[in-house]
């Protein structure tokens, strides 16, 4: 992913750095990272999904290679910026994949900008309303880090250092204040919810509720994964995302669903 051409999109004070790769003629996958991260954590996922279609991987303002704006953006503002980028790229009917905080951004993008008419993939969605505090979210993340692989830890460390603790803390407040549970019932898109089987940040009960709140939602679990469900090895999550893009993520496992556990609603 480091060798891909890097592009810049500007809207006022806000700048988004992104890459666009893959093959034309298939779906367009749009990857939105979580808090403290950047498009670099999607390297393996970009490679997997590039076999299926085009992939746009972006850095939200203040993260990855995107410069910090004068003020942190809340989730609706991030969604508006993503929508503006997709309008600029001429992307319609994309498959919007949001990880962690990125799931909140994806939900806002599609709800507030329905002309995009896309599918949604919410990976390890935040914020669990039962633990809506910066302290608890930080604790759960530490618990999840304790079981992660060296690869995940190294990628996370690089991106957290880039963002810096002050910017992270300011954005965390906006992430925690956002109530995705109020947005999800308005999400008029086929929606796949993915969580890692041992995710401490996005527990099964909450992920199940996310899938229930969306009018057309389905939940899948990736075995033996935590909050970073698609970083250590991207193939299981990529297979689920590709099936969702093809309209087959709602089929039962014995009808051809890719590797991943179905969680009954």
PDB file of C-alpha atoms in Angstrom:
ATOM      1  CA  UNK A   1       0.000   0.000   0.000  1.00  0.00           C
ATOM      2  CA  UNK A   2       2.975   2.298   0.588  1.00  0.00           C
ATOM      3  CA  UNK A   3       3.713   2.248  -3.173  1.00  0.00           C
ATOM      4  CA  UNK A   4       0.250   3.438  -4.195  1.00  0.00           C
ATOM      5  CA  UNK A   5      -0.165   6.978  -5.569  1.00  0.00           C
ATOM      6  CA  UNK A   6      -1.331   9.344  -2.840  1.00  0.00           C
ATOM      7  CA  UNK A   7      -4.009  11.950  -3.526  1.00  0.00           C
ATOM      8  CA  UNK A   8      -5.320  14.939  -1.586  1.00  0.00           C
ATOM      9  CA  UNK A   9      -8.869  16.260  -1.300  1.00  0.00           C
ATOM     10  CA  UNK A  10      -9.520  19.660   0.271  1.00  0.00           C
ATOM     11  CA  UNK A  11     -12.728  21.257   1.427  1.00  0.00           C
ATOM     12  CA  UNK A  12     -12.174  24.525   3.241  1.00  0.00           C
ATOM     13  CA  UNK A  13      -9.853  23.922   6.192  1.00  0.00           C
ATOM     14  CA  UNK A  14     -10.256  20.144   5.992  1.00  0.00           C
ATOM     15  CA  UNK A  15      -7.855  17.901   4.074  1.00  0.00           C
ATOM     16  CA  UNK A  16      -8.231  14.190   3.331  1.00  0.00           C
ATOM     17  CA  UNK A  17      -5.288  12.163   2.036  1.00  0.00           C
ATOM     18  CA  UNK A  18      -6.316   8.999   0.210  1.00  0.00           C
ATOM     19  CA  UNK A  19      -5.265   6.261  -2.184  1.00  0.00           C
ATOM     20  CA  UNK A  20      -7.306   4.711  -4.972  1.00  0.00           C
ATOM     21  CA  UNK A  21      -6.347   1.309  -6.302  1.00  0.00           C
ATOM     22  CA  UNK A  22      -7.695  -2.014  -7.552  1.00  0.00           C
ATOM     23  CA  UNK A  23      -9.504  -3.027 -10.686  1.00  0.00           C
ATOM     24  CA  UNK A  24     -12.295  -1.171 -12.444  1.00  0.00           C
ATOM     25  CA  UNK A  25     -15.600  -2.789 -13.209  1.00  0.00           C
ATOM     26  CA  UNK A  26     -16.257  -4.132  -9.713  1.00  0.00           C
ATOM     27  CA  UNK A  27     -17.627  -2.501  -6.571  1.00  0.00           C
ATOM     28  CA  UNK A  28     -15.884   0.511  -5.049  1.00  0.00           C
ATOM     29  CA  UNK A  29     -14.837  -0.149  -1.462  1.00  0.00           C
ATOM     30  CA  UNK A  30     -14.323   2.948   0.715  1.00  0.00           C
ATOM     31  CA  UNK A  31     -12.290   2.297   3.869  1.00  0.00           C
ATOM     32  CA  UNK A  32     -12.687   4.592   6.889  1.00  0.00           C
ATOM     33  CA  UNK A  33     -10.367   3.992   9.852  1.00  0.00           C
ATOM     34  CA  UNK A  34     -10.983   4.280  13.586  1.00  0.00           C
ATOM     35  CA  UNK A  35      -9.733   6.779  16.141  1.00  0.00           C
ATOM     36  CA  UNK A  36      -5.966   7.157  16.338  1.00  0.00           C
ATOM     37  CA  UNK A  37      -5.475   5.151  13.151  1.00  0.00           C
ATOM     38  CA  UNK A  38      -5.132   5.871   9.431  1.00  0.00           C
ATOM     39  CA  UNK A  39      -5.383   4.214   6.051  1.00  0.00           C
ATOM     40  CA  UNK A  40      -2.073   2.417   6.689  1.00  0.00           C
ATOM     41  CA  UNK A  41      -3.786  -0.137   8.941  1.00  0.00           C
ATOM     42  CA  UNK A  42      -5.796  -1.326   5.926  1.00  0.00           C
ATOM     43  CA  UNK A  43      -2.764  -2.460   3.895  1.00  0.00           C
ATOM     44  CA  UNK A  44      -3.652  -6.146   3.724  1.00  0.00           C
ATOM     45  CA  UNK A  45      -7.369  -5.443   3.394  1.00  0.00           C
ATOM     46  CA  UNK A  46      -6.696  -3.133   0.441  1.00  0.00           C
ATOM     47  CA  UNK A  47      -4.714  -5.898  -1.245  1.00  0.00           C
ATOM     48  CA  UNK A  48      -7.496  -8.455  -0.699  1.00  0.00           C
ATOM     49  CA  UNK A  49     -10.344  -6.182  -1.825  1.00  0.00           C
ATOM     50  CA  UNK A  50      -8.393  -4.880  -4.834  1.00  0.00           C
ATOM     51  CA  UNK A  51      -8.985  -8.273  -6.432  1.00  0.00           C
ATOM     52  CA  UNK A  52     -12.734  -7.612  -6.276  1.00  0.00           C
ATOM     53  CA  UNK A  53     -12.920  -3.959  -7.330  1.00  0.00           C
ATOM     54  CA  UNK A  54     -11.605  -0.470  -6.642  1.00  0.00           C
ATOM     55  CA  UNK A  55     -10.508   0.527  -3.146  1.00  0.00           C
ATOM     56  CA  UNK A  56     -10.435   4.063  -1.740  1.00  0.00           C
ATOM     57  CA  UNK A  57      -8.579   4.176   1.591  1.00  0.00           C
ATOM     58  CA  UNK A  58      -8.515   7.520   3.365  1.00  0.00           C
ATOM     59  CA  UNK A  59      -7.024   9.408   6.302  1.00  0.00           C
ATOM     60  CA  UNK A  60      -9.548  11.527   8.183  1.00  0.00           C
ATOM     61  CA  UNK A  61      -8.321  15.045   9.098  1.00  0.00           C
ATOM     62  CA  UNK A  62      -5.698  14.889  11.843  1.00  0.00           C
ATOM     63  CA  UNK A  63      -4.933  11.187  11.359  1.00  0.00           C
ATOM     64  CA  UNK A  64      -2.464   9.293   9.212  1.00  0.00           C
ATOM     65  CA  UNK A  65      -0.996  11.698   6.668  1.00  0.00           C
ATOM     66  CA  UNK A  66      -3.880  14.203   6.752  1.00  0.00           C
ATOM     67  CA  UNK A  67      -2.985  17.464   8.509  1.00  0.00           C
ATOM     68  CA  UNK A  68      -4.860  18.570  11.598  1.00  0.00           C
ATOM     69  CA  UNK A  69      -7.562  21.167  10.956  1.00  0.00           C
ATOM     70  CA  UNK A  70      -8.148  24.042  13.361  1.00  0.00           C
ATOM     71  CA  UNK A  71     -10.725  22.023  15.291  1.00  0.00           C
ATOM     72  CA  UNK A  72     -11.620  18.333  15.575  1.00  0.00           C
ATOM     73  CA  UNK A  73     -14.577  17.228  13.489  1.00  0.00           C
ATOM     74  CA  UNK A  74     -17.584  15.528  15.033  1.00  0.00           C
ATOM     75  CA  UNK A  75     -19.057  12.422  13.420  1.00  0.00           C
ATOM     76  CA  UNK A  76     -21.634  14.197  11.199  1.00  0.00           C
ATOM     77  CA  UNK A  77     -18.918  16.568   9.940  1.00  0.00           C
ATOM     78  CA  UNK A  78     -16.623  13.629   9.170  1.00  0.00           C
ATOM     79  CA  UNK A  79     -19.494  11.984   7.315  1.00  0.00           C
ATOM     80  CA  UNK A  80     -20.067  15.160   5.321  1.00  0.00           C
ATOM     81  CA  UNK A  81     -16.408  15.288   4.359  1.00  0.00           C
ATOM     82  CA  UNK A  82     -16.404  11.643   3.236  1.00  0.00           C
ATOM     83  CA  UNK A  83     -19.546  12.315   1.182  1.00  0.00           C
ATOM     84  CA  UNK A  84     -17.885  15.345  -0.436  1.00  0.00           C
ATOM     85  CA  UNK A  85     -14.843  13.238  -1.321  1.00  0.00           C
ATOM     86  CA  UNK A  86     -17.018  10.550  -2.900  1.00  0.00           C
ATOM     87  CA  UNK A  87     -18.937  13.187  -4.859  1.00  0.00           C
ATOM     88  CA  UNK A  88     -15.614  14.549  -6.109  1.00  0.00           C
ATOM     89  CA  UNK A  89     -14.524  11.055  -7.160  1.00  0.00           C
ATOM     90  CA  UNK A  90     -17.866  10.319  -8.797  1.00  0.00           C
ATOM     91  CA  UNK A  91     -18.442   7.306  -6.539  1.00  0.00           C
ATOM     92  CA  UNK A  92     -22.040   6.119  -6.198  1.00  0.00           C
ATOM     93  CA  UNK A  93     -23.274   2.806  -4.834  1.00  0.00           C
ATOM     94  CA  UNK A  94     -20.005   2.273  -2.999  1.00  0.00           C
ATOM     95  CA  UNK A  95     -19.409  -0.222  -0.220  1.00  0.00           C
ATOM     96  CA  UNK A  96     -18.531   1.958   2.761  1.00  0.00           C
ATOM     97  CA  UNK A  97     -16.438   0.085   5.315  1.00  0.00           C
ATOM     98  CA  UNK A  98     -15.944   1.762   8.678  1.00  0.00           C
ATOM     99  CA  UNK A  99     -13.817   0.343  11.479  1.00  0.00           C
ATOM    100  CA  UNK A 100     -14.525   1.308  15.106  1.00  0.00           C
ATOM    101  CA  UNK A 101     -15.097   5.103  15.055  1.00  0.00           C
ATOM    102  CA  UNK A 102     -15.129   4.770  11.272  1.00  0.00           C
ATOM    103  CA  UNK A 103     -18.403   2.845  11.623  1.00  0.00           C
ATOM    104  CA  UNK A 104     -19.928   5.977  13.165  1.00  0.00           C
ATOM    105  CA  UNK A 105     -18.606   8.049  10.265  1.00  0.00           C
ATOM    106  CA  UNK A 106     -19.980   5.607   7.679  1.00  0.00           C
ATOM    107  CA  UNK A 107     -23.416   5.622   9.318  1.00  0.00           C
ATOM    108  CA  UNK A 108     -23.519   9.424   9.261  1.00  0.00           C
ATOM    109  CA  UNK A 109     -22.280   9.516   5.665  1.00  0.00           C
ATOM    110  CA  UNK A 110     -25.055   7.315   4.334  1.00  0.00           C
ATOM    111  CA  UNK A 111     -27.868   8.650   6.524  1.00  0.00           C
ATOM    112  CA  UNK A 112     -27.169  12.327   5.840  1.00  0.00           C
ATOM    113  CA  UNK A 113     -26.245  11.851   2.167  1.00  0.00           C
ATOM    114  CA  UNK A 114     -28.665   9.238   0.825  1.00  0.00           C
ATOM    115  CA  UNK A 115     -27.826  10.077  -2.801  1.00  0.00           C
ATOM    116  CA  UNK A 116     -24.724   7.891  -2.330  1.00  0.00           C
ATOM    117  CA  UNK A 117     -27.000   4.800  -2.212  1.00  0.00           C
ATOM    118  CA  UNK A 118     -24.251   2.541  -0.926  1.00  0.00           C
ATOM    119  CA  UNK A 119     -23.897  -0.577   1.164  1.00  0.00           C
ATOM    120  CA  UNK A 120     -22.475  -0.340   4.674  1.00  0.00           C
ATOM    121  CA  UNK A 121     -19.986  -2.506   6.557  1.00  0.00           C
ATOM    122  CA  UNK A 122     -19.617  -1.640  10.240  1.00  0.00           C
ATOM    123  CA  UNK A 123     -16.547  -3.376  11.672  1.00  0.00           C
ATOM    124  CA  UNK A 124     -16.199  -3.421  15.479  1.00  0.00           C
ATOM    125  CA  UNK A 125     -18.651  -0.510  15.780  1.00  0.00           C
ATOM    126  CA  UNK A 126     -18.454   2.023  18.599  1.00  0.00           C
ATOM    127  CA  UNK A 127     -19.685   3.348  20.995  1.00  0.00           C
ATOM    128  CA  UNK A 128     -21.325   0.737  23.212  1.00  0.00           C
ATOM    129  CA  UNK A 129     -23.966   2.803  25.117  1.00  0.00           C
ATOM    130  CA  UNK A 130     -23.453   0.689  28.252  1.00  0.00           C
ATOM    131  CA  UNK A 131     -19.880   2.017  28.421  1.00  0.00           C
ATOM    132  CA  UNK A 132     -20.229   5.549  27.094  1.00  0.00           C
ATOM    133  CA  UNK A 133     -17.233   7.177  28.746  1.00  0.00           C
ATOM    134  CA  UNK A 134     -13.709   7.953  27.638  1.00  0.00           C
ATOM    135  CA  UNK A 135     -12.349   6.091  30.672  1.00  0.00           C
ATOM    136  CA  UNK A 136     -14.222   2.874  29.926  1.00  0.00           C
ATOM    137  CA  UNK A 137     -13.450   3.029  26.220  1.00  0.00           C
ATOM    138  CA  UNK A 138      -9.761   3.445  27.036  1.00  0.00           C
ATOM    139  CA  UNK A 139      -9.899   0.517  29.480  1.00  0.00           C
ATOM    140  CA  UNK A 140     -11.550  -1.775  26.929  1.00  0.00           C
ATOM    141  CA  UNK A 141      -8.992  -0.801  24.312  1.00  0.00           C
ATOM    142  CA  UNK A 142      -6.154  -1.668  26.702  1.00  0.00           C
ATOM    143  CA  UNK A 143      -7.787  -5.035  27.416  1.00  0.00           C
ATOM    144  CA  UNK A 144      -8.037  -5.678  23.691  1.00  0.00           C
ATOM    145  CA  UNK A 145      -4.428  -4.627  23.050  1.00  0.00           C
ATOM    146  CA  UNK A 146      -3.276  -7.212  25.588  1.00  0.00           C
ATOM    147  CA  UNK A 147      -4.386 -10.030  23.267  1.00  0.00           C
ATOM    148  CA  UNK A 148      -3.326  -8.498  19.941  1.00  0.00           C
ATOM    149  CA  UNK A 149      -0.471  -9.604  17.706  1.00  0.00           C
ATOM    150  CA  UNK A 150       2.853  -7.722  17.393  1.00  0.00           C
ATOM    151  CA  UNK A 151       1.811  -6.631  13.895  1.00  0.00           C
ATOM    152  CA  UNK A 152      -1.321  -4.920  15.186  1.00  0.00           C
ATOM    153  CA  UNK A 153       0.574  -3.323  18.075  1.00  0.00           C
ATOM    154  CA  UNK A 154       3.275  -1.955  15.772  1.00  0.00           C
ATOM    155  CA  UNK A 155       0.789  -0.467  13.294  1.00  0.00           C
ATOM    156  CA  UNK A 156      -1.260   1.022  16.109  1.00  0.00           C
ATOM    157  CA  UNK A 157       1.788   2.592  17.766  1.00  0.00           C
ATOM    158  CA  UNK A 158       2.897   4.271  14.532  1.00  0.00           C
ATOM    159  CA  UNK A 159      -0.502   5.831  13.929  1.00  0.00           C
ATOM    160  CA  UNK A 160      -1.144   6.866  17.517  1.00  0.00           C
ATOM    161  CA  UNK A 161       2.206   8.680  17.595  1.00  0.00           C
ATOM    162  CA  UNK A 162       1.293  10.479  14.368  1.00  0.00           C
ATOM    163  CA  UNK A 163      -2.024  11.670  15.771  1.00  0.00           C
ATOM    164  CA  UNK A 164      -0.609  12.656  19.157  1.00  0.00           C
ATOM    165  CA  UNK A 165      -2.305  12.404  22.569  1.00  0.00           C
ATOM    166  CA  UNK A 166      -3.934  15.846  22.492  1.00  0.00           C
ATOM    167  CA  UNK A 167      -5.644  15.343  19.131  1.00  0.00           C
ATOM    168  CA  UNK A 168      -6.620  11.820  20.131  1.00  0.00           C
ATOM    169  CA  UNK A 169      -8.244  13.076  23.352  1.00  0.00           C
ATOM    170  CA  UNK A 170     -10.176  15.823  21.572  1.00  0.00           C
ATOM    171  CA  UNK A 171     -11.475  13.407  18.963  1.00  0.00           C
ATOM    172  CA  UNK A 172     -12.293  10.773  21.598  1.00  0.00           C
ATOM    173  CA  UNK A 173     -14.675  13.209  23.277  1.00  0.00           C
ATOM    174  CA  UNK A 174     -16.575  13.670  20.020  1.00  0.00           C
ATOM    175  CA  UNK A 175     -16.589   9.930  19.370  1.00  0.00           C
ATOM    176  CA  UNK A 176     -17.980   9.120  22.803  1.00  0.00           C
ATOM    177  CA  UNK A 177     -20.614  11.872  22.630  1.00  0.00           C
ATOM    178  CA  UNK A 178     -21.961  10.555  19.334  1.00  0.00           C
ATOM    179  CA  UNK A 179     -25.005   8.287  19.659  1.00  0.00           C
ATOM    180  CA  UNK A 180     -24.821   5.888  16.738  1.00  0.00           C
ATOM    181  CA  UNK A 181     -27.842   4.037  18.132  1.00  0.00           C
ATOM    182  CA  UNK A 182     -29.978   7.054  17.177  1.00  0.00           C
ATOM    183  CA  UNK A 183     -28.594   7.051  13.635  1.00  0.00           C
ATOM    184  CA  UNK A 184     -28.776   3.352  12.785  1.00  0.00           C
ATOM    185  CA  UNK A 185     -32.595   3.089  12.435  1.00  0.00           C
ATOM    186  CA  UNK A 186     -32.329   5.686   9.651  1.00  0.00           C
ATOM    187  CA  UNK A 187     -29.625   3.779   7.774  1.00  0.00           C
ATOM    188  CA  UNK A 188     -31.410   2.762   4.567  1.00  0.00           C
ATOM    189  CA  UNK A 189     -28.681   0.482   3.284  1.00  0.00           C
ATOM    190  CA  UNK A 190     -27.901  -3.206   3.290  1.00  0.00           C
ATOM    191  CA  UNK A 191     -25.580  -3.379   6.288  1.00  0.00           C
ATOM    192  CA  UNK A 192     -23.061  -5.978   7.405  1.00  0.00           C
ATOM    193  CA  UNK A 193     -21.837  -5.803  10.998  1.00  0.00           C
ATOM    194  CA  UNK A 194     -18.516  -7.554  11.690  1.00  0.00           C
ATOM    195  CA  UNK A 195     -16.866  -8.080  15.057  1.00  0.00           C
ATOM    196  CA  UNK A 196     -13.929 -10.102  16.261  1.00  0.00           C
ATOM    197  CA  UNK A 197     -14.962 -13.014  18.432  1.00  0.00           C
ATOM    198  CA  UNK A 198     -13.015 -11.728  21.475  1.00  0.00           C
ATOM    199  CA  UNK A 199     -13.482  -7.975  20.911  1.00  0.00           C
ATOM    200  CA  UNK A 200     -13.603  -6.165  24.275  1.00  0.00           C
ATOM    201  CA  UNK A 201     -14.504  -2.747  22.814  1.00  0.00           C
ATOM    202  CA  UNK A 202     -17.468  -3.941  20.747  1.00  0.00           C
ATOM    203  CA  UNK A 203     -19.001  -6.830  22.734  1.00  0.00           C
ATOM    204  CA  UNK A 204     -21.321  -9.348  21.120  1.00  0.00           C
ATOM    205  CA  UNK A 205     -24.481  -7.994  22.772  1.00  0.00           C
ATOM    206  CA  UNK A 206     -23.771  -4.524  21.436  1.00  0.00           C
ATOM    207  CA  UNK A 207     -22.862  -5.750  17.938  1.00  0.00           C
ATOM    208  CA  UNK A 208     -26.069  -7.778  17.895  1.00  0.00           C
ATOM    209  CA  UNK A 209     -28.010  -4.626  18.827  1.00  0.00           C
ATOM    210  CA  UNK A 210     -26.304  -2.659  16.035  1.00  0.00           C
ATOM    211  CA  UNK A 211     -27.423  -5.248  13.476  1.00  0.00           C
ATOM    212  CA  UNK A 212     -30.940  -5.221  14.950  1.00  0.00           C
ATOM    213  CA  UNK A 213     -31.271  -1.432  14.846  1.00  0.00           C
ATOM    214  CA  UNK A 214     -30.439  -1.238  11.146  1.00  0.00           C
ATOM    215  CA  UNK A 215     -33.512  -2.046   9.011  1.00  0.00           C
ATOM    216  CA  UNK A 216     -31.455  -4.458   6.854  1.00  0.00           C
ATOM    217  CA  UNK A 217     -28.608  -5.577   9.088  1.00  0.00           C
ATOM    218  CA  UNK A 218     -26.780  -8.880   9.512  1.00  0.00           C
ATOM    219  CA  UNK A 219     -24.046  -9.764  12.017  1.00  0.00           C
ATOM    220  CA  UNK A 220     -20.978 -11.914  11.383  1.00  0.00           C
ATOM    221  CA  UNK A 221     -18.056 -12.752  13.675  1.00  0.00           C
ATOM    222  CA  UNK A 222     -14.435 -13.398  12.712  1.00  0.00           C
ATOM    223  CA  UNK A 223     -13.103 -16.207  14.929  1.00  0.00           C
ATOM    224  CA  UNK A 224     -10.097 -15.593  17.189  1.00  0.00           C
ATOM    225  CA  UNK A 225      -9.967 -11.845  16.504  1.00  0.00           C
ATOM    226  CA  UNK A 226     -10.267  -8.814  18.749  1.00  0.00           C
ATOM    227  CA  UNK A 227     -11.154  -5.204  17.993  1.00  0.00           C
ATOM    228  CA  UNK A 228      -8.738  -5.035  15.042  1.00  0.00           C
ATOM    229  CA  UNK A 229     -10.747  -7.697  13.256  1.00  0.00           C
ATOM    230  CA  UNK A 230      -9.174  -7.210   9.820  1.00  0.00           C
ATOM    231  CA  UNK A 231      -5.553  -6.157  10.500  1.00  0.00           C
ATOM    232  CA  UNK A 232      -3.619  -9.226  11.726  1.00  0.00           C
ATOM    233  CA  UNK A 233      -4.849 -11.198   8.730  1.00  0.00           C
ATOM    234  CA  UNK A 234      -7.376  -9.503   6.477  1.00  0.00           C
ATOM    235  CA  UNK A 235      -8.646 -12.463   4.463  1.00  0.00           C
ATOM    236  CA  UNK A 236     -11.563 -13.582   6.695  1.00  0.00           C
ATOM    237  CA  UNK A 237     -13.007 -10.071   6.970  1.00  0.00           C
ATOM    238  CA  UNK A 238     -12.282  -9.366   3.296  1.00  0.00           C
ATOM    239  CA  UNK A 239     -14.250 -12.461   2.259  1.00  0.00           C
ATOM    240  CA  UNK A 240     -17.225 -11.328   4.304  1.00  0.00           C
ATOM    241  CA  UNK A 241     -17.025  -7.812   2.843  1.00  0.00           C
ATOM    242  CA  UNK A 242     -16.762  -9.116  -0.720  1.00  0.00           C
ATOM    243  CA  UNK A 243     -19.787 -11.371  -0.179  1.00  0.00           C
ATOM    244  CA  UNK A 244     -21.722  -8.395   1.169  1.00  0.00           C
ATOM    245  CA  UNK A 245     -20.810  -6.370  -1.912  1.00  0.00           C
ATOM    246  CA  UNK A 246     -22.161  -9.243  -4.023  1.00  0.00           C
ATOM    247  CA  UNK A 247     -25.373  -9.335  -2.012  1.00  0.00           C
ATOM    248  CA  UNK A 248     -24.772 -12.738  -0.401  1.00  0.00           C
ATOM    249  CA  UNK A 249     -23.877 -11.798   3.200  1.00  0.00           C
ATOM    250  CA  UNK A 250     -27.360 -12.628   4.418  1.00  0.00           C
ATOM    251  CA  UNK A 251     -27.177 -16.272   3.297  1.00  0.00           C
ATOM    252  CA  UNK A 252     -26.740 -18.969   5.938  1.00  0.00           C
ATOM    253  CA  UNK A 253     -23.317 -20.634   6.251  1.00  0.00           C
ATOM    254  CA  UNK A 254     -24.398 -23.832   4.480  1.00  0.00           C
ATOM    255  CA  UNK A 255     -25.455 -21.760   1.445  1.00  0.00           C
ATOM    256  CA  UNK A 256     -22.014 -20.435   0.703  1.00  0.00           C
ATOM    257  CA  UNK A 257     -21.232 -17.714   3.203  1.00  0.00           C
ATOM    258  CA  UNK A 258     -17.434 -17.131   3.444  1.00  0.00           C
ATOM    259  CA  UNK A 259     -15.520 -18.097   6.588  1.00  0.00           C
ATOM    260  CA  UNK A 260     -16.953 -16.315   9.585  1.00  0.00           C
ATOM    261  CA  UNK A 261     -19.473 -17.195  12.225  1.00  0.00           C
ATOM    262  CA  UNK A 262     -23.125 -16.279  11.898  1.00  0.00           C
ATOM    263  CA  UNK A 263     -24.540 -14.864  15.125  1.00  0.00           C
ATOM    264  CA  UNK A 264     -28.228 -15.506  15.406  1.00  0.00           C
ATOM    265  CA  UNK A 265     -30.400 -12.441  15.968  1.00  0.00           C
TER     266      UNK A 265
END
